[in-house]
């Protein structure tokens, strides 16, 4: 099938779409294209996930406006069908790949899922199909990994027998459908014609710019935008540590810094987590590993952000001294407010560090089954609390009751959720990350 024919099939919605990897990214994408009239086949290796989706139930637990209803409706209409079997992909005209792309302990891309997905796809890929990698990858991955696997397994030639592109996702848990439809996208094509067809496809679901580029540009844009965020957060964290040491309030400093033109300052906090920000900077850095480019800022920012939970432990120690047998209530285990996503969450590091020091962490999270429950019940018998995730529930805490339950009536706030005056009125001793201004006065 030529690209012109594929474009016509996109325009009249007769193209059959497949989405490989039905996680935080792939599932909402599959549902949106199904809603727009495409027949969509969703593939995942997790049978339980497939079963839930085919029952019309979203497997994503956090607050995700519109997603549950959308999945129920497209499954009910038969437009989205999920399976663990790659065979139905023999009919697919367009295949989106949305599998996880982690890095290993040495910060090197770990492409088990991507390789396996591409290999399985290659065994059933039909001539003329368009393959789009939506996963975030190390710049150079399309050319060095995805393209050779497909060409070797199929004997097809790119840009003649099949087409290849990338369209990195910009979603964020809690705003999946919003970001997918409202945020601009970059499509990278193996040639200009492929990029144009891809843009036509994405303009069906995206109500913002869809910019065309080549593979390497699109790969760099995605990893660079997340690296930018990591570096900016690291800057805010470093300023927070400086404020603490100098008896100042980073939140006041931030407010005033931002009055200077062009000086945006992100939020400092208890750490950075999720599937993306902790690894995308390493994906970018890895792309020049053998070139001699001195990559210095990216590792420094990573170091600052991954050690913020260590700083939280120091704040706890400053209050409790010896941590052995101390019970510490951890408020929030997900990495992001109102989400169930706990991948690489700073709370995981905090728990490990506290346990290593002999303390007993008690974890509460309203969105993660293992940690659900009443905050006040969990607080009973704990020495102090550490607020790690800005879940909405925590901004409505009964501070007086919490102060009464905690042996030391202390809360260490790693996310600037608790208002200092309200805490004072409630008799709760508030330790704020980045703020020692009240101690200094
Ligand atoms: N989560 C985010 O907020 C976000 C945002 C932007 C980009 N991304 C990128 O999107 C990609 C996917 O992220 P995610 O958060 O959706 O991951 P996820 O872990 O939620 O989903 C990935 C899914 O792929 C499935 N999978 C793995 N190997 C497979 C295979 N061989 N065949 C079929 N299915 C397979 C897994 O079972 C899983 O359900 C990553 O590259 C990530 O960096 C994620």
PDB file of C-alpha atoms in Angstrom, residues 74-295:
ATOM      1  CA  UNK A  74     -15.507   2.272  22.906  1.00  0.00           C
ATOM      2  CA  UNK A  75     -15.396  -1.295  24.242  1.00  0.00           C
ATOM      3  CA  UNK A  76     -19.179  -1.423  24.242  1.00  0.00           C
ATOM      4  CA  UNK A  77     -19.325  -0.202  20.621  1.00  0.00           C
ATOM      5  CA  UNK A  78     -16.779  -2.862  19.617  1.00  0.00           C
ATOM      6  CA  UNK A  79     -14.341  -0.220  18.313  1.00  0.00           C
ATOM      7  CA  UNK A  80     -11.646  -1.174  20.831  1.00  0.00           C
ATOM      8  CA  UNK A  81     -10.791  -4.832  21.294  1.00  0.00           C
ATOM      9  CA  UNK A  82      -7.876  -5.876  23.493  1.00  0.00           C
ATOM     10  CA  UNK A  83      -5.839  -9.057  23.191  1.00  0.00           C
ATOM     11  CA  UNK A  84      -2.542 -10.679  24.140  1.00  0.00           C
ATOM     12  CA  UNK A  85      -2.312 -12.174  20.660  1.00  0.00           C
ATOM     13  CA  UNK A  86      -0.266 -10.484  17.912  1.00  0.00           C
ATOM     14  CA  UNK A  87      -1.970 -12.463  15.103  1.00  0.00           C
ATOM     15  CA  UNK A  88      -4.832  -9.957  14.581  1.00  0.00           C
ATOM     16  CA  UNK A  89      -2.143  -7.355  13.783  1.00  0.00           C
ATOM     17  CA  UNK A  90      -1.767  -9.027  10.378  1.00  0.00           C
ATOM     18  CA  UNK A  91      -4.639  -6.743   9.312  1.00  0.00           C
ATOM     19  CA  UNK A  92      -3.309  -3.569  10.924  1.00  0.00           C
ATOM     20  CA  UNK A  93      -2.516  -0.607   8.656  1.00  0.00           C
ATOM     21  CA  UNK A  94      -1.031   1.535  11.428  1.00  0.00           C
ATOM     22  CA  UNK A  95       0.652   0.233  14.563  1.00  0.00           C
ATOM     23  CA  UNK A  96       1.525   2.451  17.531  1.00  0.00           C
ATOM     24  CA  UNK A  97       4.109   1.148  20.008  1.00  0.00           C
ATOM     25  CA  UNK A  98       3.637   2.306  23.614  1.00  0.00           C
ATOM     26  CA  UNK A  99       5.667  -0.081  25.756  1.00  0.00           C
ATOM     27  CA  UNK A 100       7.803   0.959  28.714  1.00  0.00           C
ATOM     28  CA  UNK A 101      11.396   2.076  28.053  1.00  0.00           C
ATOM     29  CA  UNK A 102      13.277   2.073  31.382  1.00  0.00           C
ATOM     30  CA  UNK A 103      16.982   2.486  32.050  1.00  0.00           C
ATOM     31  CA  UNK A 104      19.020  -0.015  34.064  1.00  0.00           C
ATOM     32  CA  UNK A 105      21.034   0.625  37.239  1.00  0.00           C
ATOM     33  CA  UNK A 106      23.899   1.977  35.108  1.00  0.00           C
ATOM     34  CA  UNK A 107      21.458   4.457  33.501  1.00  0.00           C
ATOM     35  CA  UNK A 108      21.630   2.637  30.163  1.00  0.00           C
ATOM     36  CA  UNK A 109      18.398   2.097  28.146  1.00  0.00           C
ATOM     37  CA  UNK A 110      16.880  -1.294  28.893  1.00  0.00           C
ATOM     38  CA  UNK A 111      14.965  -2.184  25.757  1.00  0.00           C
ATOM     39  CA  UNK A 112      13.642  -5.644  26.547  1.00  0.00           C
ATOM     40  CA  UNK A 113       9.990  -4.589  26.093  1.00  0.00           C
ATOM     41  CA  UNK A 114      10.669  -2.505  22.986  1.00  0.00           C
ATOM     42  CA  UNK A 115      12.735  -5.186  21.231  1.00  0.00           C
ATOM     43  CA  UNK A 116      10.248  -7.881  22.108  1.00  0.00           C
ATOM     44  CA  UNK A 117       7.283  -5.785  20.897  1.00  0.00           C
ATOM     45  CA  UNK A 118       9.020  -4.859  17.625  1.00  0.00           C
ATOM     46  CA  UNK A 119      10.058  -8.477  17.016  1.00  0.00           C
ATOM     47  CA  UNK A 120       6.539  -9.789  17.634  1.00  0.00           C
ATOM     48  CA  UNK A 121       5.139  -7.093  15.379  1.00  0.00           C
ATOM     49  CA  UNK A 122       7.650  -7.835  12.611  1.00  0.00           C
ATOM     50  CA  UNK A 123       6.462 -11.449  12.498  1.00  0.00           C
ATOM     51  CA  UNK A 124       2.975 -10.303  11.445  1.00  0.00           C
ATOM     52  CA  UNK A 125       3.585  -6.900   9.820  1.00  0.00           C
ATOM     53  CA  UNK A 126       1.779  -6.468   6.534  1.00  0.00           C
ATOM     54  CA  UNK A 127       3.301  -4.723   3.542  1.00  0.00           C
ATOM     55  CA  UNK A 128       2.549  -1.024   3.377  1.00  0.00           C
ATOM     56  CA  UNK A 129       1.906  -0.640   7.099  1.00  0.00           C
ATOM     57  CA  UNK A 130       2.993   2.397   9.101  1.00  0.00           C
ATOM     58  CA  UNK A 131       4.773   1.704  12.402  1.00  0.00           C
ATOM     59  CA  UNK A 132       4.885   4.561  14.918  1.00  0.00           C
ATOM     60  CA  UNK A 133       6.956   4.448  18.102  1.00  0.00           C
ATOM     61  CA  UNK A 134       5.208   6.585  20.727  1.00  0.00           C
ATOM     62  CA  UNK A 135       7.411   5.386  23.600  1.00  0.00           C
ATOM     63  CA  UNK A 136      10.143   7.766  24.703  1.00  0.00           C
ATOM     64  CA  UNK A 137      13.464   6.475  23.403  1.00  0.00           C
ATOM     65  CA  UNK A 138      17.133   7.337  23.393  1.00  0.00           C
ATOM     66  CA  UNK A 139      17.844   9.548  20.367  1.00  0.00           C
ATOM     67  CA  UNK A 140      19.062   7.226  17.610  1.00  0.00           C
ATOM     68  CA  UNK A 141      16.838   4.287  18.644  1.00  0.00           C
ATOM     69  CA  UNK A 142      14.634   4.295  15.565  1.00  0.00           C
ATOM     70  CA  UNK A 143      17.587   4.089  13.229  1.00  0.00           C
ATOM     71  CA  UNK A 144      19.820   1.798  15.280  1.00  0.00           C
ATOM     72  CA  UNK A 145      17.330  -0.571  16.909  1.00  0.00           C
ATOM     73  CA  UNK A 146      13.769  -0.451  15.574  1.00  0.00           C
ATOM     74  CA  UNK A 147      14.536  -0.149  11.857  1.00  0.00           C
ATOM     75  CA  UNK A 148      17.110  -3.010  11.719  1.00  0.00           C
ATOM     76  CA  UNK A 149      14.823  -5.402  13.634  1.00  0.00           C
ATOM     77  CA  UNK A 150      11.904  -4.792  11.277  1.00  0.00           C
ATOM     78  CA  UNK A 151      14.010  -4.921   8.111  1.00  0.00           C
ATOM     79  CA  UNK A 152      15.849  -8.091   9.167  1.00  0.00           C
ATOM     80  CA  UNK A 153      12.755  -9.948  10.408  1.00  0.00           C
ATOM     81  CA  UNK A 154      10.523  -9.049   7.455  1.00  0.00           C
ATOM     82  CA  UNK A 155      12.926  -8.550   4.559  1.00  0.00           C
ATOM     83  CA  UNK A 156      10.961  -5.326   3.893  1.00  0.00           C
ATOM     84  CA  UNK A 157      12.598  -2.018   2.980  1.00  0.00           C
ATOM     85  CA  UNK A 158      11.698   1.110   4.954  1.00  0.00           C
ATOM     86  CA  UNK A 159       9.934   3.860   2.939  1.00  0.00           C
ATOM     87  CA  UNK A 160       9.034   1.317   0.259  1.00  0.00           C
ATOM     88  CA  UNK A 161       7.509  -1.790   1.867  1.00  0.00           C
ATOM     89  CA  UNK A 162       6.672  -0.242   5.222  1.00  0.00           C
ATOM     90  CA  UNK A 163       6.910   3.163   6.878  1.00  0.00           C
ATOM     91  CA  UNK A 164       8.410   4.100  10.217  1.00  0.00           C
ATOM     92  CA  UNK A 165       8.062   7.150  12.426  1.00  0.00           C
ATOM     93  CA  UNK A 166       7.954   8.332  15.997  1.00  0.00           C
ATOM     94  CA  UNK A 167       5.477  10.511  17.792  1.00  0.00           C
ATOM     95  CA  UNK A 168       6.517  10.849  21.423  1.00  0.00           C
ATOM     96  CA  UNK A 169       3.731  11.268  23.958  1.00  0.00           C
ATOM     97  CA  UNK A 170       3.406  14.294  26.220  1.00  0.00           C
ATOM     98  CA  UNK A 171       0.841  12.882  28.623  1.00  0.00           C
ATOM     99  CA  UNK A 172       0.921  12.967  32.389  1.00  0.00           C
ATOM    100  CA  UNK A 173      -1.099  10.787  34.760  1.00  0.00           C
ATOM    101  CA  UNK A 174      -4.123  12.713  36.013  1.00  0.00           C
ATOM    102  CA  UNK A 175      -4.394  14.584  32.706  1.00  0.00           C
ATOM    103  CA  UNK A 176      -4.101  11.750  30.198  1.00  0.00           C
ATOM    104  CA  UNK A 177      -6.997  12.641  27.909  1.00  0.00           C
ATOM    105  CA  UNK A 178      -6.515  16.363  28.364  1.00  0.00           C
ATOM    106  CA  UNK A 179      -2.858  16.282  27.377  1.00  0.00           C
ATOM    107  CA  UNK A 180      -3.442  13.881  24.510  1.00  0.00           C
ATOM    108  CA  UNK A 181      -6.002  16.128  22.899  1.00  0.00           C
ATOM    109  CA  UNK A 182      -4.847  19.621  23.892  1.00  0.00           C
ATOM    110  CA  UNK A 183      -1.056  19.474  23.741  1.00  0.00           C
ATOM    111  CA  UNK A 184       0.951  19.950  20.579  1.00  0.00           C
ATOM    112  CA  UNK A 185       2.884  17.009  19.144  1.00  0.00           C
ATOM    113  CA  UNK A 186       5.986  16.393  17.096  1.00  0.00           C
ATOM    114  CA  UNK A 187       5.912  13.635  14.482  1.00  0.00           C
ATOM    115  CA  UNK A 188       9.191  12.309  13.156  1.00  0.00           C
ATOM    116  CA  UNK A 189       9.055  10.468   9.852  1.00  0.00           C
ATOM    117  CA  UNK A 190      11.534   8.304   7.953  1.00  0.00           C
ATOM    118  CA  UNK A 191      10.892  10.759   5.117  1.00  0.00           C
ATOM    119  CA  UNK A 192       8.754  13.854   4.633  1.00  0.00           C
ATOM    120  CA  UNK A 193       5.845  11.959   3.100  1.00  0.00           C
ATOM    121  CA  UNK A 194       5.657   9.627   6.102  1.00  0.00           C
ATOM    122  CA  UNK A 195       5.733  12.590   8.494  1.00  0.00           C
ATOM    123  CA  UNK A 196       2.884  14.227   6.537  1.00  0.00           C
ATOM    124  CA  UNK A 197       0.714  11.110   6.747  1.00  0.00           C
ATOM    125  CA  UNK A 198       1.476  10.807  10.453  1.00  0.00           C
ATOM    126  CA  UNK A 199       0.496  14.436  10.971  1.00  0.00           C
ATOM    127  CA  UNK A 200      -2.821  13.770   9.202  1.00  0.00           C
ATOM    128  CA  UNK A 201      -3.430  10.883  11.619  1.00  0.00           C
ATOM    129  CA  UNK A 202      -2.613  12.814  14.798  1.00  0.00           C
ATOM    130  CA  UNK A 203      -4.597  15.883  13.763  1.00  0.00           C
ATOM    131  CA  UNK A 204      -7.672  13.682  14.171  1.00  0.00           C
ATOM    132  CA  UNK A 205      -7.169  13.508  17.947  1.00  0.00           C
ATOM    133  CA  UNK A 206      -4.941  16.535  18.668  1.00  0.00           C
ATOM    134  CA  UNK A 207      -6.522  19.991  18.866  1.00  0.00           C
ATOM    135  CA  UNK A 208      -3.139  21.763  18.789  1.00  0.00           C
ATOM    136  CA  UNK A 209      -0.097  22.014  16.520  1.00  0.00           C
ATOM    137  CA  UNK A 210       1.242  18.804  15.022  1.00  0.00           C
ATOM    138  CA  UNK A 211       4.770  19.645  13.863  1.00  0.00           C
ATOM    139  CA  UNK A 212       6.640  17.464  11.418  1.00  0.00           C
ATOM    140  CA  UNK A 213      10.327  16.580  11.729  1.00  0.00           C
ATOM    141  CA  UNK A 214      12.751  13.730  11.129  1.00  0.00           C
ATOM    142  CA  UNK A 215      13.282  10.830  13.564  1.00  0.00           C
ATOM    143  CA  UNK A 216      16.302  12.163  15.359  1.00  0.00           C
ATOM    144  CA  UNK A 217      14.775  15.604  15.914  1.00  0.00           C
ATOM    145  CA  UNK A 218      11.577  14.148  17.368  1.00  0.00           C
ATOM    146  CA  UNK A 219      13.592  11.810  19.601  1.00  0.00           C
ATOM    147  CA  UNK A 220      15.769  14.638  20.891  1.00  0.00           C
ATOM    148  CA  UNK A 221      12.817  16.998  21.432  1.00  0.00           C
ATOM    149  CA  UNK A 222      11.049  14.509  23.686  1.00  0.00           C
ATOM    150  CA  UNK A 223      14.036  13.596  25.826  1.00  0.00           C
ATOM    151  CA  UNK A 224      15.208  17.219  25.955  1.00  0.00           C
ATOM    152  CA  UNK A 225      11.856  18.550  27.171  1.00  0.00           C
ATOM    153  CA  UNK A 226      11.796  16.115  30.082  1.00  0.00           C
ATOM    154  CA  UNK A 227      15.468  16.740  30.824  1.00  0.00           C
ATOM    155  CA  UNK A 228      14.713  20.466  30.930  1.00  0.00           C
ATOM    156  CA  UNK A 229      12.088  19.780  33.579  1.00  0.00           C
ATOM    157  CA  UNK A 230      14.430  17.624  35.635  1.00  0.00           C
ATOM    158  CA  UNK A 231      17.171  20.248  35.528  1.00  0.00           C
ATOM    159  CA  UNK A 232      14.726  23.017  36.485  1.00  0.00           C
ATOM    160  CA  UNK A 233      13.382  21.008  39.414  1.00  0.00           C
ATOM    161  CA  UNK A 234      16.949  20.287  40.519  1.00  0.00           C
ATOM    162  CA  UNK A 235      17.640  24.022  40.465  1.00  0.00           C
ATOM    163  CA  UNK A 236      14.589  24.692  42.653  1.00  0.00           C
ATOM    164  CA  UNK A 237      15.683  21.913  45.013  1.00  0.00           C
ATOM    165  CA  UNK A 238      19.176  23.333  45.298  1.00  0.00           C
ATOM    166  CA  UNK A 239      17.781  26.786  46.087  1.00  0.00           C
ATOM    167  CA  UNK A 240      15.508  25.145  48.692  1.00  0.00           C
ATOM    168  CA  UNK A 241      18.509  23.573  50.428  1.00  0.00           C
ATOM    169  CA  UNK A 242      20.315  26.941  50.354  1.00  0.00           C
ATOM    170  CA  UNK A 243      17.250  28.672  51.863  1.00  0.00           C
ATOM    171  CA  UNK A 244      17.068  26.080  54.639  1.00  0.00           C
ATOM    172  CA  UNK A 245      20.720  26.636  55.496  1.00  0.00           C
ATOM    173  CA  UNK A 246      20.334  30.440  55.505  1.00  0.00           C
ATOM    174  CA  UNK A 247      17.117  30.722  57.517  1.00  0.00           C
ATOM    175  CA  UNK A 248      14.932  31.708  54.561  1.00  0.00           C
ATOM    176  CA  UNK A 249      11.695  30.496  52.971  1.00  0.00           C
ATOM    177  CA  UNK A 250      12.145  29.076  49.466  1.00  0.00           C
ATOM    178  CA  UNK A 251       8.469  29.635  48.701  1.00  0.00           C
ATOM    179  CA  UNK A 252       8.794  33.360  49.332  1.00  0.00           C
ATOM    180  CA  UNK A 253      12.091  33.401  47.399  1.00  0.00           C
ATOM    181  CA  UNK A 254      10.452  31.593  44.474  1.00  0.00           C
ATOM    182  CA  UNK A 255       7.542  34.023  44.393  1.00  0.00           C
ATOM    183  CA  UNK A 256       9.907  36.997  44.197  1.00  0.00           C
ATOM    184  CA  UNK A 257      12.373  35.412  41.748  1.00  0.00           C
ATOM    185  CA  UNK A 258       9.477  34.882  39.350  1.00  0.00           C
ATOM    186  CA  UNK A 259       8.796  38.634  39.339  1.00  0.00           C
ATOM    187  CA  UNK A 260      12.050  39.108  37.461  1.00  0.00           C
ATOM    188  CA  UNK A 261      11.324  38.864  33.703  1.00  0.00           C
ATOM    189  CA  UNK A 262      11.962  35.425  32.198  1.00  0.00           C
ATOM    190  CA  UNK A 263      12.894  33.827  35.536  1.00  0.00           C
ATOM    191  CA  UNK A 264      10.589  30.862  35.936  1.00  0.00           C
ATOM    192  CA  UNK A 265      11.317  28.688  38.939  1.00  0.00           C
ATOM    193  CA  UNK A 266       9.651  25.312  39.385  1.00  0.00           C
ATOM    194  CA  UNK A 267       8.566  23.807  42.720  1.00  0.00           C
ATOM    195  CA  UNK A 268      11.158  22.275  44.985  1.00  0.00           C
ATOM    196  CA  UNK A 269      10.015  19.039  46.613  1.00  0.00           C
ATOM    197  CA  UNK A 270      10.662  15.661  48.183  1.00  0.00           C
ATOM    198  CA  UNK A 271      11.954  14.166  44.927  1.00  0.00           C
ATOM    199  CA  UNK A 272      11.069  13.364  41.328  1.00  0.00           C
ATOM    200  CA  UNK A 273       9.457  10.093  40.256  1.00  0.00           C
ATOM    201  CA  UNK A 274       7.332   8.388  37.623  1.00  0.00           C
ATOM    202  CA  UNK A 275       8.308   6.391  34.604  1.00  0.00           C
ATOM    203  CA  UNK A 276       9.607   9.383  32.638  1.00  0.00           C
ATOM    204  CA  UNK A 277      11.524  12.189  34.367  1.00  0.00           C
ATOM    205  CA  UNK A 278      13.942   9.928  36.270  1.00  0.00           C
ATOM    206  CA  UNK A 279      14.978   8.116  33.084  1.00  0.00           C
ATOM    207  CA  UNK A 280      14.460  10.402  30.089  1.00  0.00           C
ATOM    208  CA  UNK A 281      17.505  12.571  30.979  1.00  0.00           C
ATOM    209  CA  UNK A 282      19.574   9.359  30.968  1.00  0.00           C
ATOM    210  CA  UNK A 283      18.130   8.431  27.557  1.00  0.00           C
ATOM    211  CA  UNK A 284      19.330  11.779  26.224  1.00  0.00           C
ATOM    212  CA  UNK A 285      22.723  11.461  27.911  1.00  0.00           C
ATOM    213  CA  UNK A 286      23.152   7.866  26.663  1.00  0.00           C
ATOM    214  CA  UNK A 287      22.762   8.966  23.056  1.00  0.00           C
ATOM    215  CA  UNK A 288      26.228  10.591  23.117  1.00  0.00           C
ATOM    216  CA  UNK A 289      27.897   8.050  25.396  1.00  0.00           C
ATOM    217  CA  UNK A 290      30.542   7.129  22.797  1.00  0.00           C
ATOM    218  CA  UNK A 291      31.025  10.536  21.216  1.00  0.00           C
ATOM    219  CA  UNK A 292      33.146  12.304  23.785  1.00  0.00           C
ATOM    220  CA  UNK A 293      30.508  14.998  24.438  1.00  0.00           C
ATOM    221  CA  UNK A 294      30.988  15.943  28.088  1.00  0.00           C
ATOM    222  CA  UNK A 295      27.538  15.538  29.677  1.00  0.00           C
TER     223      UNK A 295
END
